[in-house]
Amino acid sequence: MSIKAPRNPMPSQDAIERKTNFKEVALGYDKETAINEAKRCLQCKKPMCMQGCPVEVDIPDFIGAIAEENFEQAAKIIKNKNNLPAVCGRVCPQESQCEQKCILGIKGEPVAIGRLERFIADWEAAEEGKETIQTSCNNKKVAVIGAGPSGLTCAGDLAKLGYDVTVFEALHTPGGVLMYGIPEFRLPKTVVKREIDYIRDLGVKIETNSVMGKIGTVDELMNEEGFSAVYIATGAGLPHFMNIPGENLNGVYSANEFLTRTNLMAAYNFPNFDTPIKVGEKVAVIGAGNVAMDSARTALRLGAKESIIVYRRSKNEIPARLEELEHAEEEGVQLFLLTSPISINGDENGQVKSMTCLKYELGEPDSSGRCRPIAIEGSEFEMEIDTVIMAIGQGPNPLVANSTPGLDLTKRGNIIADEETGLTSKDGVFAGGDIVTGAATVILAMGAGKKAARAIHDYLENK
Amino acid sequence: MFKIVDHEQFADNLFLFKIEAPRLAKKAKAGQFVILRAFENGERIPLTIADYDREKGTIDIIFQTVGKTTKKLGLLKTGDEILDLVGPLGEPTEIENFGTSVVVGGGVGIAPIYPIARSLKEAGNKVISIIGARTKDIVFWVDKLKAVSDEVLIATDDGSLGTKGFVTDLLRGKMDSEQIDRVWAIGPMIMMRAVAEVTRPEKIKTIVSLNPIMVDGTGMCGACRVLVGDETKFACVDGPEFDAHLVDFNLAMRRACYYKEEEQTAQTSGCNNNGGGCQCQ
């Protein structure tokens, strides 16, 4: 196979069609395309791609197995390291992880590692009578707080090592951001449920409806309930607002609320599902990260005539994945760049009717390395809208930290934990994912869960 | 799943469930609430914990059937199960010996004032309970309240039980005759606002329990934003109890009505704001 062979494109639902439904946008490779793509891999002796994978998947090995049409073997290789491959294959930013390091990417296009991972995960799910992994139990109990990507990864890895793991989840469904945050059209919930079932098959117990910090504490888990170690992976769940006038008007949502209603509570299927959502005709989403793209695209699918991303920097600084931005634009999401609201204005019933915005220009780079937006004096203008979605980031939820004495926190309330091990200031307590790093990606959270599982194993072996 | 071990119907649209939830019962305190999701396609709705029994491992919830969810909930009986129940959520009531404390409960708000009255009594307060409802059929727990109060006063709109009039009339009367150190008011938003206005001139610290629209109840969605003394608070984690003299009730009432149309679409009438009641009909 020539190095110059182009990367196989991902088949996807037509943009006009898909913006009216919640079905998955990217359709996935078929067998032939997957094998073709796998054959593009050079099988490097020193594979750079693996350095870009936070969960250490043996990438060339599984791609080699695909090229040889041994899908079963490929699945085994992936699952040896990655407990959530169908999720990762869909939502990992591969372009800045494994695929960024692929040698083919220097002169051409990198191997589509993420798409191949997804192909194998989906292939395996469709196969009947898959074998279940037998794990032995060493009777040591470990508690994981939060059933998001980080917690589930840690729990799965610990179960594979023989631990008796219980995951405590605040919501009624495990999955964390995979269930409440990322939309159905990007990550179908059946896929998430399937991968969670796999974690359960490994022997992990998941207790839903359990808000730690309220129904129990870390100290109680360790001192009264016999857990030898605890991994805190409670994520970044506290929505930020801008603190501008009018944010409490009807029609202003946090992205968290907007997405949770739609995804977790299936409000897009109202009234078949009881949870309502209102979208209006003209929606402004403030912010331009992945969560903002998800919100803007969801708004269109809920029936908004116009969905606008309002972002105070320029297109170059947009933090969302390029693929997400492209998908959003294809579907008709508009970009209002170098713009930010200074107030939200309501009608006599307290319903949003417009935003007063300022135009910005870019100055010198700030501490984040991105150019600092500077407001242009006298540039005020009014934008008529009926719904505003604040997608400007999330902070750490304080419930667990506040109920755990001896846990050191940053000024912002994130848990201070060692990057390599997740070890916190409290003996036997580990933490990772967004609660430590602040809002980041699914795969980084999973990587932290993996490292913590290893560190917890070391800790308990030497105890 | 959470089993309903006992149920009681106080009136046509007023129900009590005693639910088996041992972990929750062990931790519950006066002032806290739960969120439940009774059915697979159901909403998550917040309800205040009306009572708890740590030994038997049960909690009581009392609700009025106003929207689709509570109407469906009202069809459940002893032995049935609630799909999801999470709590105890929110901050507990601040309890100490304040001196003479008055707890005011309106309508279904009679339920959450009971554990507060009991805790206040245990802390040594003189407890005066003032309860009110439209008519005598929907007044409940008078005996339970008597057992933990020094005095129980009742008002009904139609005079069918106790004094004819409003709880605010009774409260004003009490304020005229003795020194009141602290007041709690839980019930429809209009009632809580009225109580706040009665105690404001006298500067008697007054606490209300807000029950805004919520989804998760753990600080994640921000739907329950309320304005308290010019500061936006999340009722689910910062509350649900706030200083009544600082709460922006008008904003809270508007926000409670946001899904009024959708509630009607869901083939029900009224606003699905259980317990609090925005009275937007």
PDB file of C-alpha atoms in Angstrom, chain A residues 202-374:
ATOM      1  CA  LEU A 202     -16.011  -7.220  34.860  1.00  0.00           C
ATOM      2  CA  GLY A 203     -17.632  -7.373  38.305  1.00  0.00           C
ATOM      3  CA  VAL A 204     -17.944  -3.671  39.066  1.00  0.00           C
ATOM      4  CA  LYS A 205     -20.974  -2.700  41.164  1.00  0.00           C
ATOM      5  CA  ILE A 206     -22.584   0.629  40.324  1.00  0.00           C
ATOM      6  CA  GLU A 207     -24.772   2.335  42.914  1.00  0.00           C
ATOM      7  CA  THR A 208     -26.810   5.063  41.273  1.00  0.00           C
ATOM      8  CA  ASN A 209     -28.754   7.749  43.195  1.00  0.00           C
ATOM      9  CA  SER A 210     -25.838   8.042  45.614  1.00  0.00           C
ATOM     10  CA  VAL A 211     -24.656  11.607  46.109  1.00  0.00           C
ATOM     11  CA  MET A 212     -21.435  11.326  48.054  1.00  0.00           C
ATOM     12  CA  GLY A 213     -20.987  14.235  50.403  1.00  0.00           C
ATOM     13  CA  LYS A 214     -24.688  13.905  51.246  1.00  0.00           C
ATOM     14  CA  ILE A 215     -25.616  10.241  51.664  1.00  0.00           C
ATOM     15  CA  GLY A 216     -22.137   9.298  52.806  1.00  0.00           C
ATOM     16  CA  THR A 217     -18.607  10.597  53.062  1.00  0.00           C
ATOM     17  CA  VAL A 218     -15.176   9.416  52.024  1.00  0.00           C
ATOM     18  CA  ASP A 219     -14.285   8.893  55.695  1.00  0.00           C
ATOM     19  CA  GLU A 220     -17.372   6.747  56.230  1.00  0.00           C
ATOM     20  CA  LEU A 221     -16.565   4.642  53.182  1.00  0.00           C
ATOM     21  CA  MET A 222     -13.065   3.989  54.524  1.00  0.00           C
ATOM     22  CA  ASN A 223     -13.725   3.753  58.258  1.00  0.00           C
ATOM     23  CA  GLU A 224     -17.163   2.168  58.404  1.00  0.00           C
ATOM     24  CA  GLU A 225     -17.778   0.415  55.128  1.00  0.00           C
ATOM     25  CA  GLY A 226     -14.464  -1.335  54.660  1.00  0.00           C
ATOM     26  CA  PHE A 227     -13.173   0.355  51.528  1.00  0.00           C
ATOM     27  CA  SER A 228      -9.362   0.298  51.487  1.00  0.00           C
ATOM     28  CA  ALA A 229      -9.013   3.091  48.942  1.00  0.00           C
ATOM     29  CA  VAL A 230     -11.208   5.689  47.273  1.00  0.00           C
ATOM     30  CA  TYR A 231     -10.921   7.242  43.813  1.00  0.00           C
ATOM     31  CA  ILE A 232     -12.707  10.581  43.467  1.00  0.00           C
ATOM     32  CA  ALA A 233     -13.757  11.338  39.903  1.00  0.00           C
ATOM     33  CA  THR A 234     -16.645  13.718  40.323  1.00  0.00           C
ATOM     34  CA  GLY A 235     -15.905  15.763  37.224  1.00  0.00           C
ATOM     35  CA  ALA A 236     -16.526  19.399  36.472  1.00  0.00           C
ATOM     36  CA  GLY A 237     -20.215  19.745  37.009  1.00  0.00           C
ATOM     37  CA  LEU A 238     -20.756  23.264  38.281  1.00  0.00           C
ATOM     38  CA  PRO A 239     -21.866  25.540  35.443  1.00  0.00           C
ATOM     39  CA  HIS A 240     -20.285  28.959  35.089  1.00  0.00           C
ATOM     40  CA  PHE A 241     -22.309  32.030  34.309  1.00  0.00           C
ATOM     41  CA  MET A 242     -20.971  35.385  33.125  1.00  0.00           C
ATOM     42  CA  ASN A 243     -22.392  37.465  35.975  1.00  0.00           C
ATOM     43  CA  ILE A 244     -23.954  39.949  33.586  1.00  0.00           C
ATOM     44  CA  PRO A 245     -27.390  41.534  34.056  1.00  0.00           C
ATOM     45  CA  GLY A 246     -30.332  39.441  32.916  1.00  0.00           C
ATOM     46  CA  GLU A 247     -28.839  35.985  33.360  1.00  0.00           C
ATOM     47  CA  ASN A 248     -31.729  34.838  35.504  1.00  0.00           C
ATOM     48  CA  LEU A 249     -34.356  35.689  32.894  1.00  0.00           C
ATOM     49  CA  ASN A 250     -36.505  32.883  31.572  1.00  0.00           C
ATOM     50  CA  GLY A 251     -34.821  31.541  28.467  1.00  0.00           C
ATOM     51  CA  VAL A 252     -31.259  31.569  29.820  1.00  0.00           C
ATOM     52  CA  TYR A 253     -29.873  28.075  30.257  1.00  0.00           C
ATOM     53  CA  SER A 254     -26.536  26.767  31.369  1.00  0.00           C
ATOM     54  CA  ALA A 255     -25.242  24.382  28.706  1.00  0.00           C
ATOM     55  CA  ASN A 256     -25.342  21.741  31.428  1.00  0.00           C
ATOM     56  CA  GLU A 257     -29.057  22.190  31.930  1.00  0.00           C
ATOM     57  CA  PHE A 258     -29.828  22.443  28.229  1.00  0.00           C
ATOM     58  CA  LEU A 259     -27.870  19.297  27.431  1.00  0.00           C
ATOM     59  CA  THR A 260     -28.964  17.355  30.526  1.00  0.00           C
ATOM     60  CA  ARG A 261     -32.612  17.948  29.748  1.00  0.00           C
ATOM     61  CA  THR A 262     -32.088  16.881  26.151  1.00  0.00           C
ATOM     62  CA  ASN A 263     -29.725  13.948  26.618  1.00  0.00           C
ATOM     63  CA  LEU A 264     -30.204  12.434  30.047  1.00  0.00           C
ATOM     64  CA  MET A 265     -33.905  13.229  30.304  1.00  0.00           C
ATOM     65  CA  ALA A 266     -34.652  12.840  26.548  1.00  0.00           C
ATOM     66  CA  ALA A 267     -36.563  16.125  26.406  1.00  0.00           C
ATOM     67  CA  TYR A 268     -36.232  16.050  22.600  1.00  0.00           C
ATOM     68  CA  ASN A 269     -38.827  13.310  22.815  1.00  0.00           C
ATOM     69  CA  PHE A 270     -41.274  15.386  24.908  1.00  0.00           C
ATOM     70  CA  PRO A 271     -44.112  14.661  25.648  1.00  0.00           C
ATOM     71  CA  ASN A 272     -43.304  10.934  25.328  1.00  0.00           C
ATOM     72  CA  PHE A 273     -40.754  11.722  28.004  1.00  0.00           C
ATOM     73  CA  ASP A 274     -42.005  13.998  30.749  1.00  0.00           C
ATOM     74  CA  THR A 275     -39.102  16.460  30.922  1.00  0.00           C
ATOM     75  CA  PRO A 276     -39.733  19.577  28.827  1.00  0.00           C
ATOM     76  CA  ILE A 277     -37.312  21.916  27.114  1.00  0.00           C
ATOM     77  CA  LYS A 278     -37.883  25.214  25.326  1.00  0.00           C
ATOM     78  CA  VAL A 279     -35.695  26.336  22.495  1.00  0.00           C
ATOM     79  CA  GLY A 280     -37.384  29.276  20.801  1.00  0.00           C
ATOM     80  CA  GLU A 281     -36.644  30.463  17.270  1.00  0.00           C
ATOM     81  CA  LYS A 282     -33.318  32.202  17.652  1.00  0.00           C
ATOM     82  CA  VAL A 283     -30.749  30.740  20.008  1.00  0.00           C
ATOM     83  CA  ALA A 284     -27.448  32.283  21.044  1.00  0.00           C
ATOM     84  CA  VAL A 285     -24.807  29.994  22.509  1.00  0.00           C
ATOM     85  CA  ILE A 286     -22.101  31.839  24.402  1.00  0.00           C
ATOM     86  CA  GLY A 287     -18.700  30.160  24.070  1.00  0.00           C
ATOM     87  CA  ALA A 288     -17.070  28.045  21.377  1.00  0.00           C
ATOM     88  CA  GLY A 289     -15.830  24.848  22.987  1.00  0.00           C
ATOM     89  CA  ASN A 290     -17.160  21.371  22.258  1.00  0.00           C
ATOM     90  CA  VAL A 291     -19.968  21.902  24.746  1.00  0.00           C
ATOM     91  CA  ALA A 292     -20.985  25.063  22.880  1.00  0.00           C
ATOM     92  CA  MET A 293     -20.990  23.191  19.543  1.00  0.00           C
ATOM     93  CA  ASP A 294     -23.072  20.414  21.093  1.00  0.00           C
ATOM     94  CA  SER A 295     -25.536  22.984  22.422  1.00  0.00           C
ATOM     95  CA  ALA A 296     -25.799  24.899  19.140  1.00  0.00           C
ATOM     96  CA  ARG A 297     -26.347  21.720  17.109  1.00  0.00           C
ATOM     97  CA  THR A 298     -28.854  20.415  19.647  1.00  0.00           C
ATOM     98  CA  ALA A 299     -30.790  23.690  19.426  1.00  0.00           C
ATOM     99  CA  LEU A 300     -31.212  23.230  15.659  1.00  0.00           C
ATOM    100  CA  ARG A 301     -32.454  19.697  16.135  1.00  0.00           C
ATOM    101  CA  LEU A 302     -34.948  20.898  18.723  1.00  0.00           C
ATOM    102  CA  GLY A 303     -36.423  23.195  16.102  1.00  0.00           C
ATOM    103  CA  ALA A 304     -34.602  26.523  16.448  1.00  0.00           C
ATOM    104  CA  LYS A 305     -34.629  28.438  13.156  1.00  0.00           C
ATOM    105  CA  GLU A 306     -31.315  30.076  13.912  1.00  0.00           C
ATOM    106  CA  SER A 307     -28.529  28.885  16.164  1.00  0.00           C
ATOM    107  CA  ILE A 308     -25.635  31.238  16.727  1.00  0.00           C
ATOM    108  CA  ILE A 309     -22.286  30.736  18.408  1.00  0.00           C
ATOM    109  CA  VAL A 310     -21.236  33.985  20.072  1.00  0.00           C
ATOM    110  CA  TYR A 311     -17.509  33.992  20.801  1.00  0.00           C
ATOM    111  CA  ARG A 312     -15.273  36.837  21.890  1.00  0.00           C
ATOM    112  CA  ARG A 313     -12.159  35.684  20.056  1.00  0.00           C
ATOM    113  CA  SER A 314     -11.659  34.829  16.368  1.00  0.00           C
ATOM    114  CA  LYS A 315     -12.080  31.543  14.503  1.00  0.00           C
ATOM    115  CA  ASN A 316      -8.414  30.645  15.038  1.00  0.00           C
ATOM    116  CA  GLU A 317      -8.869  30.512  18.791  1.00  0.00           C
ATOM    117  CA  ILE A 318     -12.013  28.373  18.803  1.00  0.00           C
ATOM    118  CA  PRO A 319     -11.314  25.638  21.342  1.00  0.00           C
ATOM    119  CA  ALA A 320     -13.751  23.065  19.894  1.00  0.00           C
ATOM    120  CA  ARG A 321     -12.487  20.181  17.789  1.00  0.00           C
ATOM    121  CA  LEU A 322     -12.228  21.167  14.132  1.00  0.00           C
ATOM    122  CA  GLU A 323     -14.520  18.285  13.212  1.00  0.00           C
ATOM    123  CA  GLU A 324     -17.199  19.548  15.597  1.00  0.00           C
ATOM    124  CA  LEU A 325     -16.934  23.089  14.249  1.00  0.00           C
ATOM    125  CA  GLU A 326     -17.173  21.809  10.675  1.00  0.00           C
ATOM    126  CA  HIS A 327     -20.164  19.656  11.471  1.00  0.00           C
ATOM    127  CA  ALA A 328     -21.848  22.587  13.189  1.00  0.00           C
ATOM    128  CA  GLU A 329     -21.250  24.920  10.244  1.00  0.00           C
ATOM    129  CA  GLU A 330     -22.441  22.313   7.746  1.00  0.00           C
ATOM    130  CA  GLU A 331     -25.674  22.081   9.684  1.00  0.00           C
ATOM    131  CA  GLY A 332     -26.163  25.823   9.558  1.00  0.00           C
ATOM    132  CA  VAL A 333     -24.853  26.982  12.933  1.00  0.00           C
ATOM    133  CA  GLN A 334     -23.762  30.621  12.505  1.00  0.00           C
ATOM    134  CA  LEU A 335     -20.652  32.134  14.057  1.00  0.00           C
ATOM    135  CA  PHE A 336     -20.696  35.583  15.591  1.00  0.00           C
ATOM    136  CA  LEU A 337     -17.011  36.030  16.300  1.00  0.00           C
ATOM    137  CA  LEU A 338     -15.218  38.757  18.271  1.00  0.00           C
ATOM    138  CA  THR A 339     -18.518  39.363  20.045  1.00  0.00           C
ATOM    139  CA  SER A 340     -19.640  38.962  23.622  1.00  0.00           C
ATOM    140  CA  PRO A 341     -22.787  39.949  25.516  1.00  0.00           C
ATOM    141  CA  ILE A 342     -22.689  42.555  28.278  1.00  0.00           C
ATOM    142  CA  SER A 343     -26.332  42.168  29.227  1.00  0.00           C
ATOM    143  CA  ILE A 344     -29.352  40.049  28.481  1.00  0.00           C
ATOM    144  CA  ASN A 345     -32.613  41.907  28.128  1.00  0.00           C
ATOM    145  CA  GLY A 346     -36.097  40.664  28.876  1.00  0.00           C
ATOM    146  CA  ASP A 347     -39.673  41.524  28.017  1.00  0.00           C
ATOM    147  CA  GLU A 348     -42.404  42.402  30.508  1.00  0.00           C
ATOM    148  CA  ASN A 349     -42.884  38.693  31.341  1.00  0.00           C
ATOM    149  CA  GLY A 350     -39.264  38.172  32.220  1.00  0.00           C
ATOM    150  CA  GLN A 351     -38.548  36.272  29.008  1.00  0.00           C
ATOM    151  CA  VAL A 352     -35.325  36.900  27.077  1.00  0.00           C
ATOM    152  CA  LYS A 353     -35.825  39.099  24.024  1.00  0.00           C
ATOM    153  CA  SER A 354     -32.347  40.347  23.175  1.00  0.00           C
ATOM    154  CA  MET A 355     -28.707  40.638  24.172  1.00  0.00           C
ATOM    155  CA  THR A 356     -26.623  43.751  24.208  1.00  0.00           C
ATOM    156  CA  CYS A 357     -23.209  42.815  22.814  1.00  0.00           C
ATOM    157  CA  LEU A 358     -19.822  44.412  22.355  1.00  0.00           C
ATOM    158  CA  LYS A 359     -17.458  43.820  19.454  1.00  0.00           C
ATOM    159  CA  TYR A 360     -13.893  42.829  20.274  1.00  0.00           C
ATOM    160  CA  GLU A 361     -10.497  42.895  18.629  1.00  0.00           C
ATOM    161  CA  LEU A 362      -7.535  40.702  19.445  1.00  0.00           C
ATOM    162  CA  GLY A 363      -4.567  41.928  21.428  1.00  0.00           C
ATOM    163  CA  GLU A 364      -1.430  40.227  22.718  1.00  0.00           C
ATOM    164  CA  PRO A 365      -1.540  36.577  23.795  1.00  0.00           C
ATOM    165  CA  ASP A 366      -2.613  36.045  27.432  1.00  0.00           C
ATOM    166  CA  SER A 367      -1.563  33.391  29.948  1.00  0.00           C
ATOM    167  CA  SER A 368      -3.499  30.750  28.018  1.00  0.00           C
ATOM    168  CA  GLY A 369      -1.430  31.550  24.924  1.00  0.00           C
ATOM    169  CA  ARG A 370      -4.471  32.773  23.069  1.00  0.00           C
ATOM    170  CA  CYS A 371      -4.837  36.364  21.945  1.00  0.00           C
ATOM    171  CA  ARG A 372      -6.577  38.472  24.505  1.00  0.00           C
ATOM    172  CA  PRO A 373      -9.902  39.899  23.345  1.00  0.00           C
ATOM    173  CA  ILE A 374     -10.171  43.664  23.819  1.00  0.00           C
TER     174      ILE A 374
END
